[in-house]
Amino acid sequence: MNNSKVALVTGGSRGLGKEMAFHLACKGFDVIITYQTNKALADAVVSQIKSLGQKAVALPLDVAQSNSFGAFAHTVTETLSNEFGVSGLHALVNNAGIGVHAAYESTTEEQFDQMVNIHLKAAYFLTQKLLGVLSDGASIVNISSGLARFSFNNYSAYAIMKAGIESLSRYQALELGSRKIRVNTVAPGAIETDFGGGAVRDNQELNNMIANRTALGRVGLADDVGSVVAFLCSEEAKWVNAQRIEVAGGFAI
């Protein structure tokens, strides 16, 4: 076995997850990304990471299906040994997710349950199933949202799951501290990606409104978030634990 550091990023084929994977590779991590359906996009990310001189593998995973997590953990174990020559993960980033944009009075139970499964249940039980794969001293980063601090119409189901994620991070930090595993939350603000149908990226009126309420005068880019996640996974952040870091340029302060 060698001394390579391997990070796992869920939902790493596009958007924020893709940038997280790139920044981790730039910091010397080999990377496992997961994708739900678009293998071609995931393979393209793998190729780009390999062009940086790091190893990378893409594995399929639907984070809404918690009954698949045990088998996925077994696959990760095999992948670490066969592809990377290591026995454990050094970093886990629980990033995969989708949004629901619906008024409180019209949000359905199906939409609510989908948010529970994808955002809250996945981060809770996927991490639990991967505890045997995580090395002592590893770093976990759970992705929340600025919407857990400030409130916008039509995001209630999504945002309260992210509030739960922030509490989960603190409990994980407390209970995994004996293994020197650090757990932190990154809460992105409005970012120009295809999330939510690309509204922040494509709706100029919305983009301008957010920029005007942001101290640094613009909306966020995926690159802004990726570098923070990579920092938290690195030894540079060795004494940062149980923290919520909002990456929003100073929105609504």
PDB file of C-alpha atoms in Angstrom:
ATOM      1  CA  MET A   1       0.000   0.000   0.000  1.00  0.00           C
ATOM      2  CA  ASN A   2       1.170   3.547  -0.736  1.00  0.00           C
ATOM      3  CA  ASN A   3       0.625   6.908   0.928  1.00  0.00           C
ATOM      4  CA  SER A   4      -1.737   8.409  -1.614  1.00  0.00           C
ATOM      5  CA  LYS A   5      -4.598  10.514  -0.275  1.00  0.00           C
ATOM      6  CA  VAL A   6      -7.981   9.676  -1.773  1.00  0.00           C
ATOM      7  CA  ALA A   7     -11.097  11.859  -1.560  1.00  0.00           C
ATOM      8  CA  LEU A   8     -14.652  10.801  -2.406  1.00  0.00           C
ATOM      9  CA  VAL A   9     -17.007  13.476  -3.750  1.00  0.00           C
ATOM     10  CA  THR A  10     -20.652  12.530  -4.282  1.00  0.00           C
ATOM     11  CA  GLY A  11     -22.284  14.212  -7.251  1.00  0.00           C
ATOM     12  CA  GLY A  12     -18.923  15.025  -8.787  1.00  0.00           C
ATOM     13  CA  SER A  13     -19.768  14.951 -12.491  1.00  0.00           C
ATOM     14  CA  ARG A  14     -20.862  18.585 -12.815  1.00  0.00           C
ATOM     15  CA  GLY A  15     -21.414  21.902 -11.050  1.00  0.00           C
ATOM     16  CA  LEU A  16     -20.025  22.350  -7.564  1.00  0.00           C
ATOM     17  CA  GLY A  17     -18.948  18.721  -7.191  1.00  0.00           C
ATOM     18  CA  LYS A  18     -16.876  18.872 -10.352  1.00  0.00           C
ATOM     19  CA  GLU A  19     -15.001  21.937  -9.100  1.00  0.00           C
ATOM     20  CA  MET A  20     -14.497  20.322  -5.689  1.00  0.00           C
ATOM     21  CA  ALA A  21     -12.953  17.294  -7.401  1.00  0.00           C
ATOM     22  CA  PHE A  22     -10.636  19.500  -9.481  1.00  0.00           C
ATOM     23  CA  HIS A  23      -9.460  21.509  -6.498  1.00  0.00           C
ATOM     24  CA  LEU A  24      -8.848  18.351  -4.485  1.00  0.00           C
ATOM     25  CA  ALA A  25      -6.753  16.993  -7.353  1.00  0.00           C
ATOM     26  CA  CYS A  26      -4.788  20.252  -7.445  1.00  0.00           C
ATOM     27  CA  LYS A  27      -4.025  19.710  -3.747  1.00  0.00           C
ATOM     28  CA  GLY A  28      -2.595  16.272  -4.459  1.00  0.00           C
ATOM     29  CA  PHE A  29      -5.626  14.100  -3.790  1.00  0.00           C
ATOM     30  CA  ASP A  30      -6.615  11.190  -5.956  1.00  0.00           C
ATOM     31  CA  VAL A  31     -10.373  11.350  -6.395  1.00  0.00           C
ATOM     32  CA  ILE A  32     -13.422   9.107  -6.550  1.00  0.00           C
ATOM     33  CA  ILE A  33     -16.505  10.882  -7.860  1.00  0.00           C
ATOM     34  CA  THR A  34     -20.026   9.532  -8.000  1.00  0.00           C
ATOM     35  CA  TYR A  35     -22.645  10.173 -10.643  1.00  0.00           C
ATOM     36  CA  GLN A  36     -26.278   9.168 -10.885  1.00  0.00           C
ATOM     37  CA  THR A  37     -26.949   8.666 -14.609  1.00  0.00           C
ATOM     38  CA  ASN A  38     -24.592  10.639 -16.840  1.00  0.00           C
ATOM     39  CA  LYS A  39     -21.525   8.425 -17.140  1.00  0.00           C
ATOM     40  CA  ALA A  40     -20.130  10.439 -20.048  1.00  0.00           C
ATOM     41  CA  LEU A  41     -19.957  13.608 -17.969  1.00  0.00           C
ATOM     42  CA  ALA A  42     -18.361  11.710 -15.097  1.00  0.00           C
ATOM     43  CA  ASP A  43     -15.793  10.107 -17.402  1.00  0.00           C
ATOM     44  CA  ALA A  44     -14.885  13.552 -18.739  1.00  0.00           C
ATOM     45  CA  VAL A  45     -14.183  14.753 -15.193  1.00  0.00           C
ATOM     46  CA  VAL A  46     -12.055  11.661 -14.564  1.00  0.00           C
ATOM     47  CA  SER A  47     -10.038  12.402 -17.703  1.00  0.00           C
ATOM     48  CA  GLN A  48      -9.492  16.009 -16.676  1.00  0.00           C
ATOM     49  CA  ILE A  49      -8.300  14.967 -13.221  1.00  0.00           C
ATOM     50  CA  LYS A  50      -5.911  12.443 -14.764  1.00  0.00           C
ATOM     51  CA  SER A  51      -4.539  15.237 -16.959  1.00  0.00           C
ATOM     52  CA  LEU A  52      -3.558  17.000 -13.722  1.00  0.00           C
ATOM     53  CA  GLY A  53      -1.416  13.998 -12.816  1.00  0.00           C
ATOM     54  CA  GLN A  54      -3.774  12.436 -10.255  1.00  0.00           C
ATOM     55  CA  LYS A  55      -5.721   9.193 -10.327  1.00  0.00           C
ATOM     56  CA  ALA A  56      -9.502   9.276 -10.586  1.00  0.00           C
ATOM     57  CA  VAL A  57     -12.442   6.878 -10.790  1.00  0.00           C
ATOM     58  CA  ALA A  58     -16.173   7.472 -11.302  1.00  0.00           C
ATOM     59  CA  LEU A  59     -18.685   5.206  -9.561  1.00  0.00           C
ATOM     60  CA  PRO A  60     -22.470   5.164 -10.020  1.00  0.00           C
ATOM     61  CA  LEU A  61     -24.554   6.022  -6.956  1.00  0.00           C
ATOM     62  CA  ASP A  62     -28.121   7.187  -6.418  1.00  0.00           C
ATOM     63  CA  VAL A  63     -27.992   8.870  -3.011  1.00  0.00           C
ATOM     64  CA  ALA A  64     -31.796   8.645  -2.756  1.00  0.00           C
ATOM     65  CA  GLN A  65     -31.491   4.853  -2.418  1.00  0.00           C
ATOM     66  CA  SER A  66     -30.124   4.307   1.073  1.00  0.00           C
ATOM     67  CA  ASN A  67     -30.498   0.528   0.737  1.00  0.00           C
ATOM     68  CA  SER A  68     -27.636   0.625  -1.786  1.00  0.00           C
ATOM     69  CA  PHE A  69     -25.105   2.245   0.567  1.00  0.00           C
ATOM     70  CA  GLY A  70     -23.759  -0.987   2.035  1.00  0.00           C
ATOM     71  CA  ALA A  71     -22.929  -2.397  -1.392  1.00  0.00           C
ATOM     72  CA  PHE A  72     -21.482   0.972  -2.422  1.00  0.00           C
ATOM     73  CA  ALA A  73     -19.170   0.988   0.602  1.00  0.00           C
ATOM     74  CA  HIS A  74     -17.933  -2.460  -0.443  1.00  0.00           C
ATOM     75  CA  THR A  75     -17.285  -1.161  -3.968  1.00  0.00           C
ATOM     76  CA  VAL A  76     -15.358   1.787  -2.559  1.00  0.00           C
ATOM     77  CA  THR A  77     -13.196  -0.564  -0.490  1.00  0.00           C
ATOM     78  CA  GLU A  78     -12.382  -2.649  -3.556  1.00  0.00           C
ATOM     79  CA  THR A  79     -11.745   0.450  -5.663  1.00  0.00           C
ATOM     80  CA  LEU A  80      -9.350   1.915  -3.096  1.00  0.00           C
ATOM     81  CA  SER A  81      -7.317  -1.286  -3.095  1.00  0.00           C
ATOM     82  CA  ASN A  82      -7.421  -2.087  -6.804  1.00  0.00           C
ATOM     83  CA  GLU A  83      -7.214   1.390  -8.343  1.00  0.00           C
ATOM     84  CA  PHE A  84      -5.348   3.465  -5.764  1.00  0.00           C
ATOM     85  CA  GLY A  85      -3.388   0.959  -3.704  1.00  0.00           C
ATOM     86  CA  VAL A  86      -4.647   2.292  -0.380  1.00  0.00           C
ATOM     87  CA  SER A  87      -6.900   0.900   2.330  1.00  0.00           C
ATOM     88  CA  GLY A  88      -8.891   3.977   3.359  1.00  0.00           C
ATOM     89  CA  LEU A  89     -10.451   7.282   2.341  1.00  0.00           C
ATOM     90  CA  HIS A  90      -8.818  10.491   3.551  1.00  0.00           C
ATOM     91  CA  ALA A  91     -11.756  12.752   2.730  1.00  0.00           C
ATOM     92  CA  LEU A  92     -15.495  12.446   2.114  1.00  0.00           C
ATOM     93  CA  VAL A  93     -17.572  15.251   0.614  1.00  0.00           C
ATOM     94  CA  ASN A  94     -21.342  14.783   0.837  1.00  0.00           C
ATOM     95  CA  ASN A  95     -22.297  17.045  -2.057  1.00  0.00           C
ATOM     96  CA  ALA A  96     -24.838  15.276  -4.292  1.00  0.00           C
ATOM     97  CA  GLY A  97     -28.229  16.922  -4.346  1.00  0.00           C
ATOM     98  CA  ILE A  98     -31.076  18.564  -6.210  1.00  0.00           C
ATOM     99  CA  GLY A  99     -33.410  21.403  -5.279  1.00  0.00           C
ATOM    100  CA  VAL A 100     -37.159  21.747  -4.997  1.00  0.00           C
ATOM    101  CA  HIS A 101     -38.583  25.161  -5.879  1.00  0.00           C
ATOM    102  CA  ALA A 102     -42.158  25.154  -4.600  1.00  0.00           C
ATOM    103  CA  ALA A 103     -44.301  27.367  -2.388  1.00  0.00           C
ATOM    104  CA  TYR A 104     -44.805  26.067   1.136  1.00  0.00           C
ATOM    105  CA  GLU A 105     -48.553  25.668   0.640  1.00  0.00           C
ATOM    106  CA  SER A 106     -48.115  23.581  -2.504  1.00  0.00           C
ATOM    107  CA  THR A 107     -45.076  21.443  -1.568  1.00  0.00           C
ATOM    108  CA  THR A 108     -46.104  17.795  -1.755  1.00  0.00           C
ATOM    109  CA  GLU A 109     -45.244  15.016   0.630  1.00  0.00           C
ATOM    110  CA  GLU A 110     -43.447  13.294  -2.243  1.00  0.00           C
ATOM    111  CA  GLN A 111     -41.229  16.349  -2.789  1.00  0.00           C
ATOM    112  CA  PHE A 112     -40.547  16.590   0.931  1.00  0.00           C
ATOM    113  CA  ASP A 113     -39.610  12.911   1.207  1.00  0.00           C
ATOM    114  CA  GLN A 114     -37.334  13.281  -1.813  1.00  0.00           C
ATOM    115  CA  MET A 115     -35.472  16.090  -0.048  1.00  0.00           C
ATOM    116  CA  VAL A 116     -35.169  13.982   3.117  1.00  0.00           C
ATOM    117  CA  ASN A 117     -33.757  11.039   1.184  1.00  0.00           C
ATOM    118  CA  ILE A 118     -31.332  12.958  -1.030  1.00  0.00           C
ATOM    119  CA  HIS A 119     -30.024  15.552   1.386  1.00  0.00           C
ATOM    120  CA  LEU A 120     -30.513  14.440   4.977  1.00  0.00           C
ATOM    121  CA  LYS A 121     -30.774  10.659   4.960  1.00  0.00           C
ATOM    122  CA  ALA A 122     -27.965  10.255   2.419  1.00  0.00           C
ATOM    123  CA  ALA A 123     -25.415  12.306   4.363  1.00  0.00           C
ATOM    124  CA  TYR A 124     -26.397  10.500   7.575  1.00  0.00           C
ATOM    125  CA  PHE A 125     -26.395   6.889   6.397  1.00  0.00           C
ATOM    126  CA  LEU A 126     -23.868   7.000   3.558  1.00  0.00           C
ATOM    127  CA  THR A 127     -21.304   8.414   5.976  1.00  0.00           C
ATOM    128  CA  GLN A 128     -22.295   5.764   8.520  1.00  0.00           C
ATOM    129  CA  LYS A 129     -21.753   2.963   5.970  1.00  0.00           C
ATOM    130  CA  LEU A 130     -18.384   4.459   4.981  1.00  0.00           C
ATOM    131  CA  LEU A 131     -17.049   4.720   8.549  1.00  0.00           C
ATOM    132  CA  GLY A 132     -15.175   1.462   8.091  1.00  0.00           C
ATOM    133  CA  VAL A 133     -13.562   2.864   4.939  1.00  0.00           C
ATOM    134  CA  LEU A 134     -12.647   6.291   6.357  1.00  0.00           C
ATOM    135  CA  SER A 135      -9.132   6.480   7.736  1.00  0.00           C
ATOM    136  CA  ASP A 136      -8.538   7.805  11.232  1.00  0.00           C
ATOM    137  CA  GLY A 137      -7.769  11.501  10.883  1.00  0.00           C
ATOM    138  CA  ALA A 138      -9.934  11.852   7.762  1.00  0.00           C
ATOM    139  CA  SER A 139     -11.994  14.922   6.902  1.00  0.00           C
ATOM    140  CA  ILE A 140     -15.717  15.003   6.169  1.00  0.00           C
ATOM    141  CA  VAL A 141     -17.316  18.015   4.493  1.00  0.00           C
ATOM    142  CA  ASN A 142     -21.106  18.201   4.335  1.00  0.00           C
ATOM    143  CA  ILE A 143     -22.587  20.652   1.836  1.00  0.00           C
ATOM    144  CA  SER A 144     -25.360  22.874   3.182  1.00  0.00           C
ATOM    145  CA  SER A 145     -26.731  26.098   1.725  1.00  0.00           C
ATOM    146  CA  GLY A 146     -26.869  29.773   2.573  1.00  0.00           C
ATOM    147  CA  LEU A 147     -30.637  29.206   2.591  1.00  0.00           C
ATOM    148  CA  ALA A 148     -30.245  27.616   6.023  1.00  0.00           C
ATOM    149  CA  ARG A 149     -29.363  31.123   7.321  1.00  0.00           C
ATOM    150  CA  PHE A 150     -31.398  33.471   5.105  1.00  0.00           C
ATOM    151  CA  SER A 151     -34.840  32.683   3.712  1.00  0.00           C
ATOM    152  CA  PHE A 152     -36.258  32.928   0.200  1.00  0.00           C
ATOM    153  CA  ASN A 153     -39.745  32.037  -0.923  1.00  0.00           C
ATOM    154  CA  ASN A 154     -40.262  28.551  -2.366  1.00  0.00           C
ATOM    155  CA  TYR A 155     -37.270  26.801  -0.781  1.00  0.00           C
ATOM    156  CA  SER A 156     -38.722  25.586   2.524  1.00  0.00           C
ATOM    157  CA  ALA A 157     -38.355  21.825   1.956  1.00  0.00           C
ATOM    158  CA  TYR A 158     -34.822  22.122   0.598  1.00  0.00           C
ATOM    159  CA  ALA A 159     -33.593  24.639   3.147  1.00  0.00           C
ATOM    160  CA  ILE A 160     -34.740  22.829   6.274  1.00  0.00           C
ATOM    161  CA  MET A 161     -32.878  19.712   5.143  1.00  0.00           C
ATOM    162  CA  LYS A 162     -29.743  21.822   4.896  1.00  0.00           C
ATOM    163  CA  ALA A 163     -30.364  23.159   8.406  1.00  0.00           C
ATOM    164  CA  GLY A 164     -30.440  19.531   9.500  1.00  0.00           C
ATOM    165  CA  ILE A 165     -27.143  18.900   7.710  1.00  0.00           C
ATOM    166  CA  GLU A 166     -25.512  21.647   9.772  1.00  0.00           C
ATOM    167  CA  SER A 167     -26.632  19.998  12.990  1.00  0.00           C
ATOM    168  CA  LEU A 168     -25.524  16.603  11.683  1.00  0.00           C
ATOM    169  CA  SER A 169     -22.007  17.934  11.047  1.00  0.00           C
ATOM    170  CA  ARG A 170     -21.657  19.009  14.674  1.00  0.00           C
ATOM    171  CA  TYR A 171     -22.863  15.643  15.977  1.00  0.00           C
ATOM    172  CA  GLN A 172     -20.561  13.771  13.616  1.00  0.00           C
ATOM    173  CA  ALA A 173     -17.633  15.937  14.735  1.00  0.00           C
ATOM    174  CA  LEU A 174     -18.445  15.178  18.364  1.00  0.00           C
ATOM    175  CA  GLU A 175     -18.924  11.432  17.975  1.00  0.00           C
ATOM    176  CA  LEU A 176     -16.101  10.810  15.501  1.00  0.00           C
ATOM    177  CA  GLY A 177     -13.587  12.970  17.311  1.00  0.00           C
ATOM    178  CA  SER A 178     -12.085   9.969  19.088  1.00  0.00           C
ATOM    179  CA  ARG A 179     -10.874   8.850  15.655  1.00  0.00           C
ATOM    180  CA  LYS A 180      -9.536  12.347  14.919  1.00  0.00           C
ATOM    181  CA  ILE A 181     -12.033  12.659  12.065  1.00  0.00           C
ATOM    182  CA  ARG A 182     -12.910  16.300  11.414  1.00  0.00           C
ATOM    183  CA  VAL A 183     -16.372  17.287  10.156  1.00  0.00           C
ATOM    184  CA  ASN A 184     -17.275  20.692   8.766  1.00  0.00           C
ATOM    185  CA  THR A 185     -20.098  22.280   6.804  1.00  0.00           C
ATOM    186  CA  VAL A 186     -19.743  24.420   3.698  1.00  0.00           C
ATOM    187  CA  ALA A 187     -22.798  26.532   2.895  1.00  0.00           C
ATOM    188  CA  PRO A 188     -22.668  28.002  -0.616  1.00  0.00           C
ATOM    189  CA  GLY A 189     -24.650  31.072  -1.485  1.00  0.00           C
ATOM    190  CA  ALA A 190     -26.157  31.651  -4.921  1.00  0.00           C
ATOM    191  CA  ILE A 191     -23.804  30.080  -7.478  1.00  0.00           C
ATOM    192  CA  GLU A 192     -23.767  30.214 -11.284  1.00  0.00           C
ATOM    193  CA  THR A 193     -24.354  26.533 -12.086  1.00  0.00           C
ATOM    194  CA  ASP A 194     -27.181  24.503 -13.648  1.00  0.00           C
ATOM    195  CA  PHE A 195     -28.633  23.956 -10.143  1.00  0.00           C
ATOM    196  CA  GLY A 196     -32.313  24.852  -9.988  1.00  0.00           C
ATOM    197  CA  GLY A 197     -32.522  24.977 -13.759  1.00  0.00           C
ATOM    198  CA  GLY A 198     -29.638  27.436 -13.962  1.00  0.00           C
ATOM    199  CA  ALA A 199     -31.729  30.322 -12.593  1.00  0.00           C
ATOM    200  CA  VAL A 200     -28.844  32.206 -10.959  1.00  0.00           C
ATOM    201  CA  ARG A 201     -26.695  31.771 -14.064  1.00  0.00           C
ATOM    202  CA  ASP A 202     -29.339  32.520 -16.698  1.00  0.00           C
ATOM    203  CA  ASN A 203     -31.818  34.945 -15.093  1.00  0.00           C
ATOM    204  CA  GLN A 204     -30.096  38.324 -15.309  1.00  0.00           C
ATOM    205  CA  GLU A 205     -32.615  40.031 -13.043  1.00  0.00           C
ATOM    206  CA  LEU A 206     -32.092  37.437 -10.309  1.00  0.00           C
ATOM    207  CA  ASN A 207     -28.333  37.545 -10.858  1.00  0.00           C
ATOM    208  CA  ASN A 208     -28.295  41.334 -10.456  1.00  0.00           C
ATOM    209  CA  MET A 209     -30.484  41.240  -7.336  1.00  0.00           C
ATOM    210  CA  ILE A 210     -28.135  38.790  -5.631  1.00  0.00           C
ATOM    211  CA  ALA A 211     -25.033  40.720  -6.703  1.00  0.00           C
ATOM    212  CA  ASN A 212     -26.514  43.945  -5.330  1.00  0.00           C
ATOM    213  CA  ARG A 213     -27.117  42.335  -1.920  1.00  0.00           C
ATOM    214  CA  THR A 214     -23.628  40.795  -1.788  1.00  0.00           C
ATOM    215  CA  ALA A 215     -20.796  42.737  -0.184  1.00  0.00           C
ATOM    216  CA  LEU A 216     -18.323  41.643  -2.855  1.00  0.00           C
ATOM    217  CA  GLY A 217     -20.709  42.667  -5.613  1.00  0.00           C
ATOM    218  CA  ARG A 218     -21.270  39.493  -7.647  1.00  0.00           C
ATOM    219  CA  VAL A 219     -22.846  36.058  -7.482  1.00  0.00           C
ATOM    220  CA  GLY A 220     -20.686  33.056  -6.743  1.00  0.00           C
ATOM    221  CA  LEU A 221     -18.899  30.701  -9.110  1.00  0.00           C
ATOM    222  CA  ALA A 222     -18.393  26.973  -8.597  1.00  0.00           C
ATOM    223  CA  ASP A 223     -14.653  27.643  -8.357  1.00  0.00           C
ATOM    224  CA  ASP A 224     -15.271  29.800  -5.264  1.00  0.00           C
ATOM    225  CA  VAL A 225     -16.699  26.807  -3.414  1.00  0.00           C
ATOM    226  CA  GLY A 226     -14.368  24.105  -4.708  1.00  0.00           C
ATOM    227  CA  SER A 227     -11.268  25.735  -3.258  1.00  0.00           C
ATOM    228  CA  VAL A 228     -12.820  26.024   0.215  1.00  0.00           C
ATOM    229  CA  VAL A 229     -13.852  22.363   0.253  1.00  0.00           C
ATOM    230  CA  ALA A 230     -10.372  21.279  -0.831  1.00  0.00           C
ATOM    231  CA  PHE A 231      -8.840  23.419   1.924  1.00  0.00           C
ATOM    232  CA  LEU A 232     -11.054  21.789   4.570  1.00  0.00           C
ATOM    233  CA  CYS A 233     -10.030  18.334   3.353  1.00  0.00           C
ATOM    234  CA  SER A 234      -6.341  19.196   3.550  1.00  0.00           C
ATOM    235  CA  GLU A 235      -3.842  19.264   6.386  1.00  0.00           C
ATOM    236  CA  GLU A 236      -3.942  23.057   6.161  1.00  0.00           C
ATOM    237  CA  ALA A 237      -7.297  22.858   7.961  1.00  0.00           C
ATOM    238  CA  LYS A 238      -6.155  20.349  10.573  1.00  0.00           C
ATOM    239  CA  TRP A 239      -7.551  22.371  13.523  1.00  0.00           C
ATOM    240  CA  VAL A 240     -10.828  23.408  11.857  1.00  0.00           C
ATOM    241  CA  ASN A 241     -13.636  21.231  13.161  1.00  0.00           C
ATOM    242  CA  ALA A 242     -17.421  21.409  13.661  1.00  0.00           C
ATOM    243  CA  GLN A 243     -17.584  24.704  11.778  1.00  0.00           C
ATOM    244  CA  ARG A 244     -20.082  26.133   9.306  1.00  0.00           C
ATOM    245  CA  ILE A 245     -18.366  28.149   6.591  1.00  0.00           C
ATOM    246  CA  GLU A 246     -20.676  30.156   4.377  1.00  0.00           C
ATOM    247  CA  VAL A 247     -19.200  30.782   0.937  1.00  0.00           C
ATOM    248  CA  ALA A 248     -21.453  33.552  -0.313  1.00  0.00           C
ATOM    249  CA  GLY A 249     -19.319  36.683  -0.707  1.00  0.00           C
ATOM    250  CA  GLY A 250     -21.086  38.398   2.171  1.00  0.00           C
ATOM    251  CA  PHE A 251     -24.730  38.038   1.114  1.00  0.00           C
ATOM    252  CA  ALA A 252     -27.428  39.717   3.234  1.00  0.00           C
ATOM    253  CA  ILE A 253     -25.082  40.839   5.992  1.00  0.00           C
TER     254      ILE A 253
END
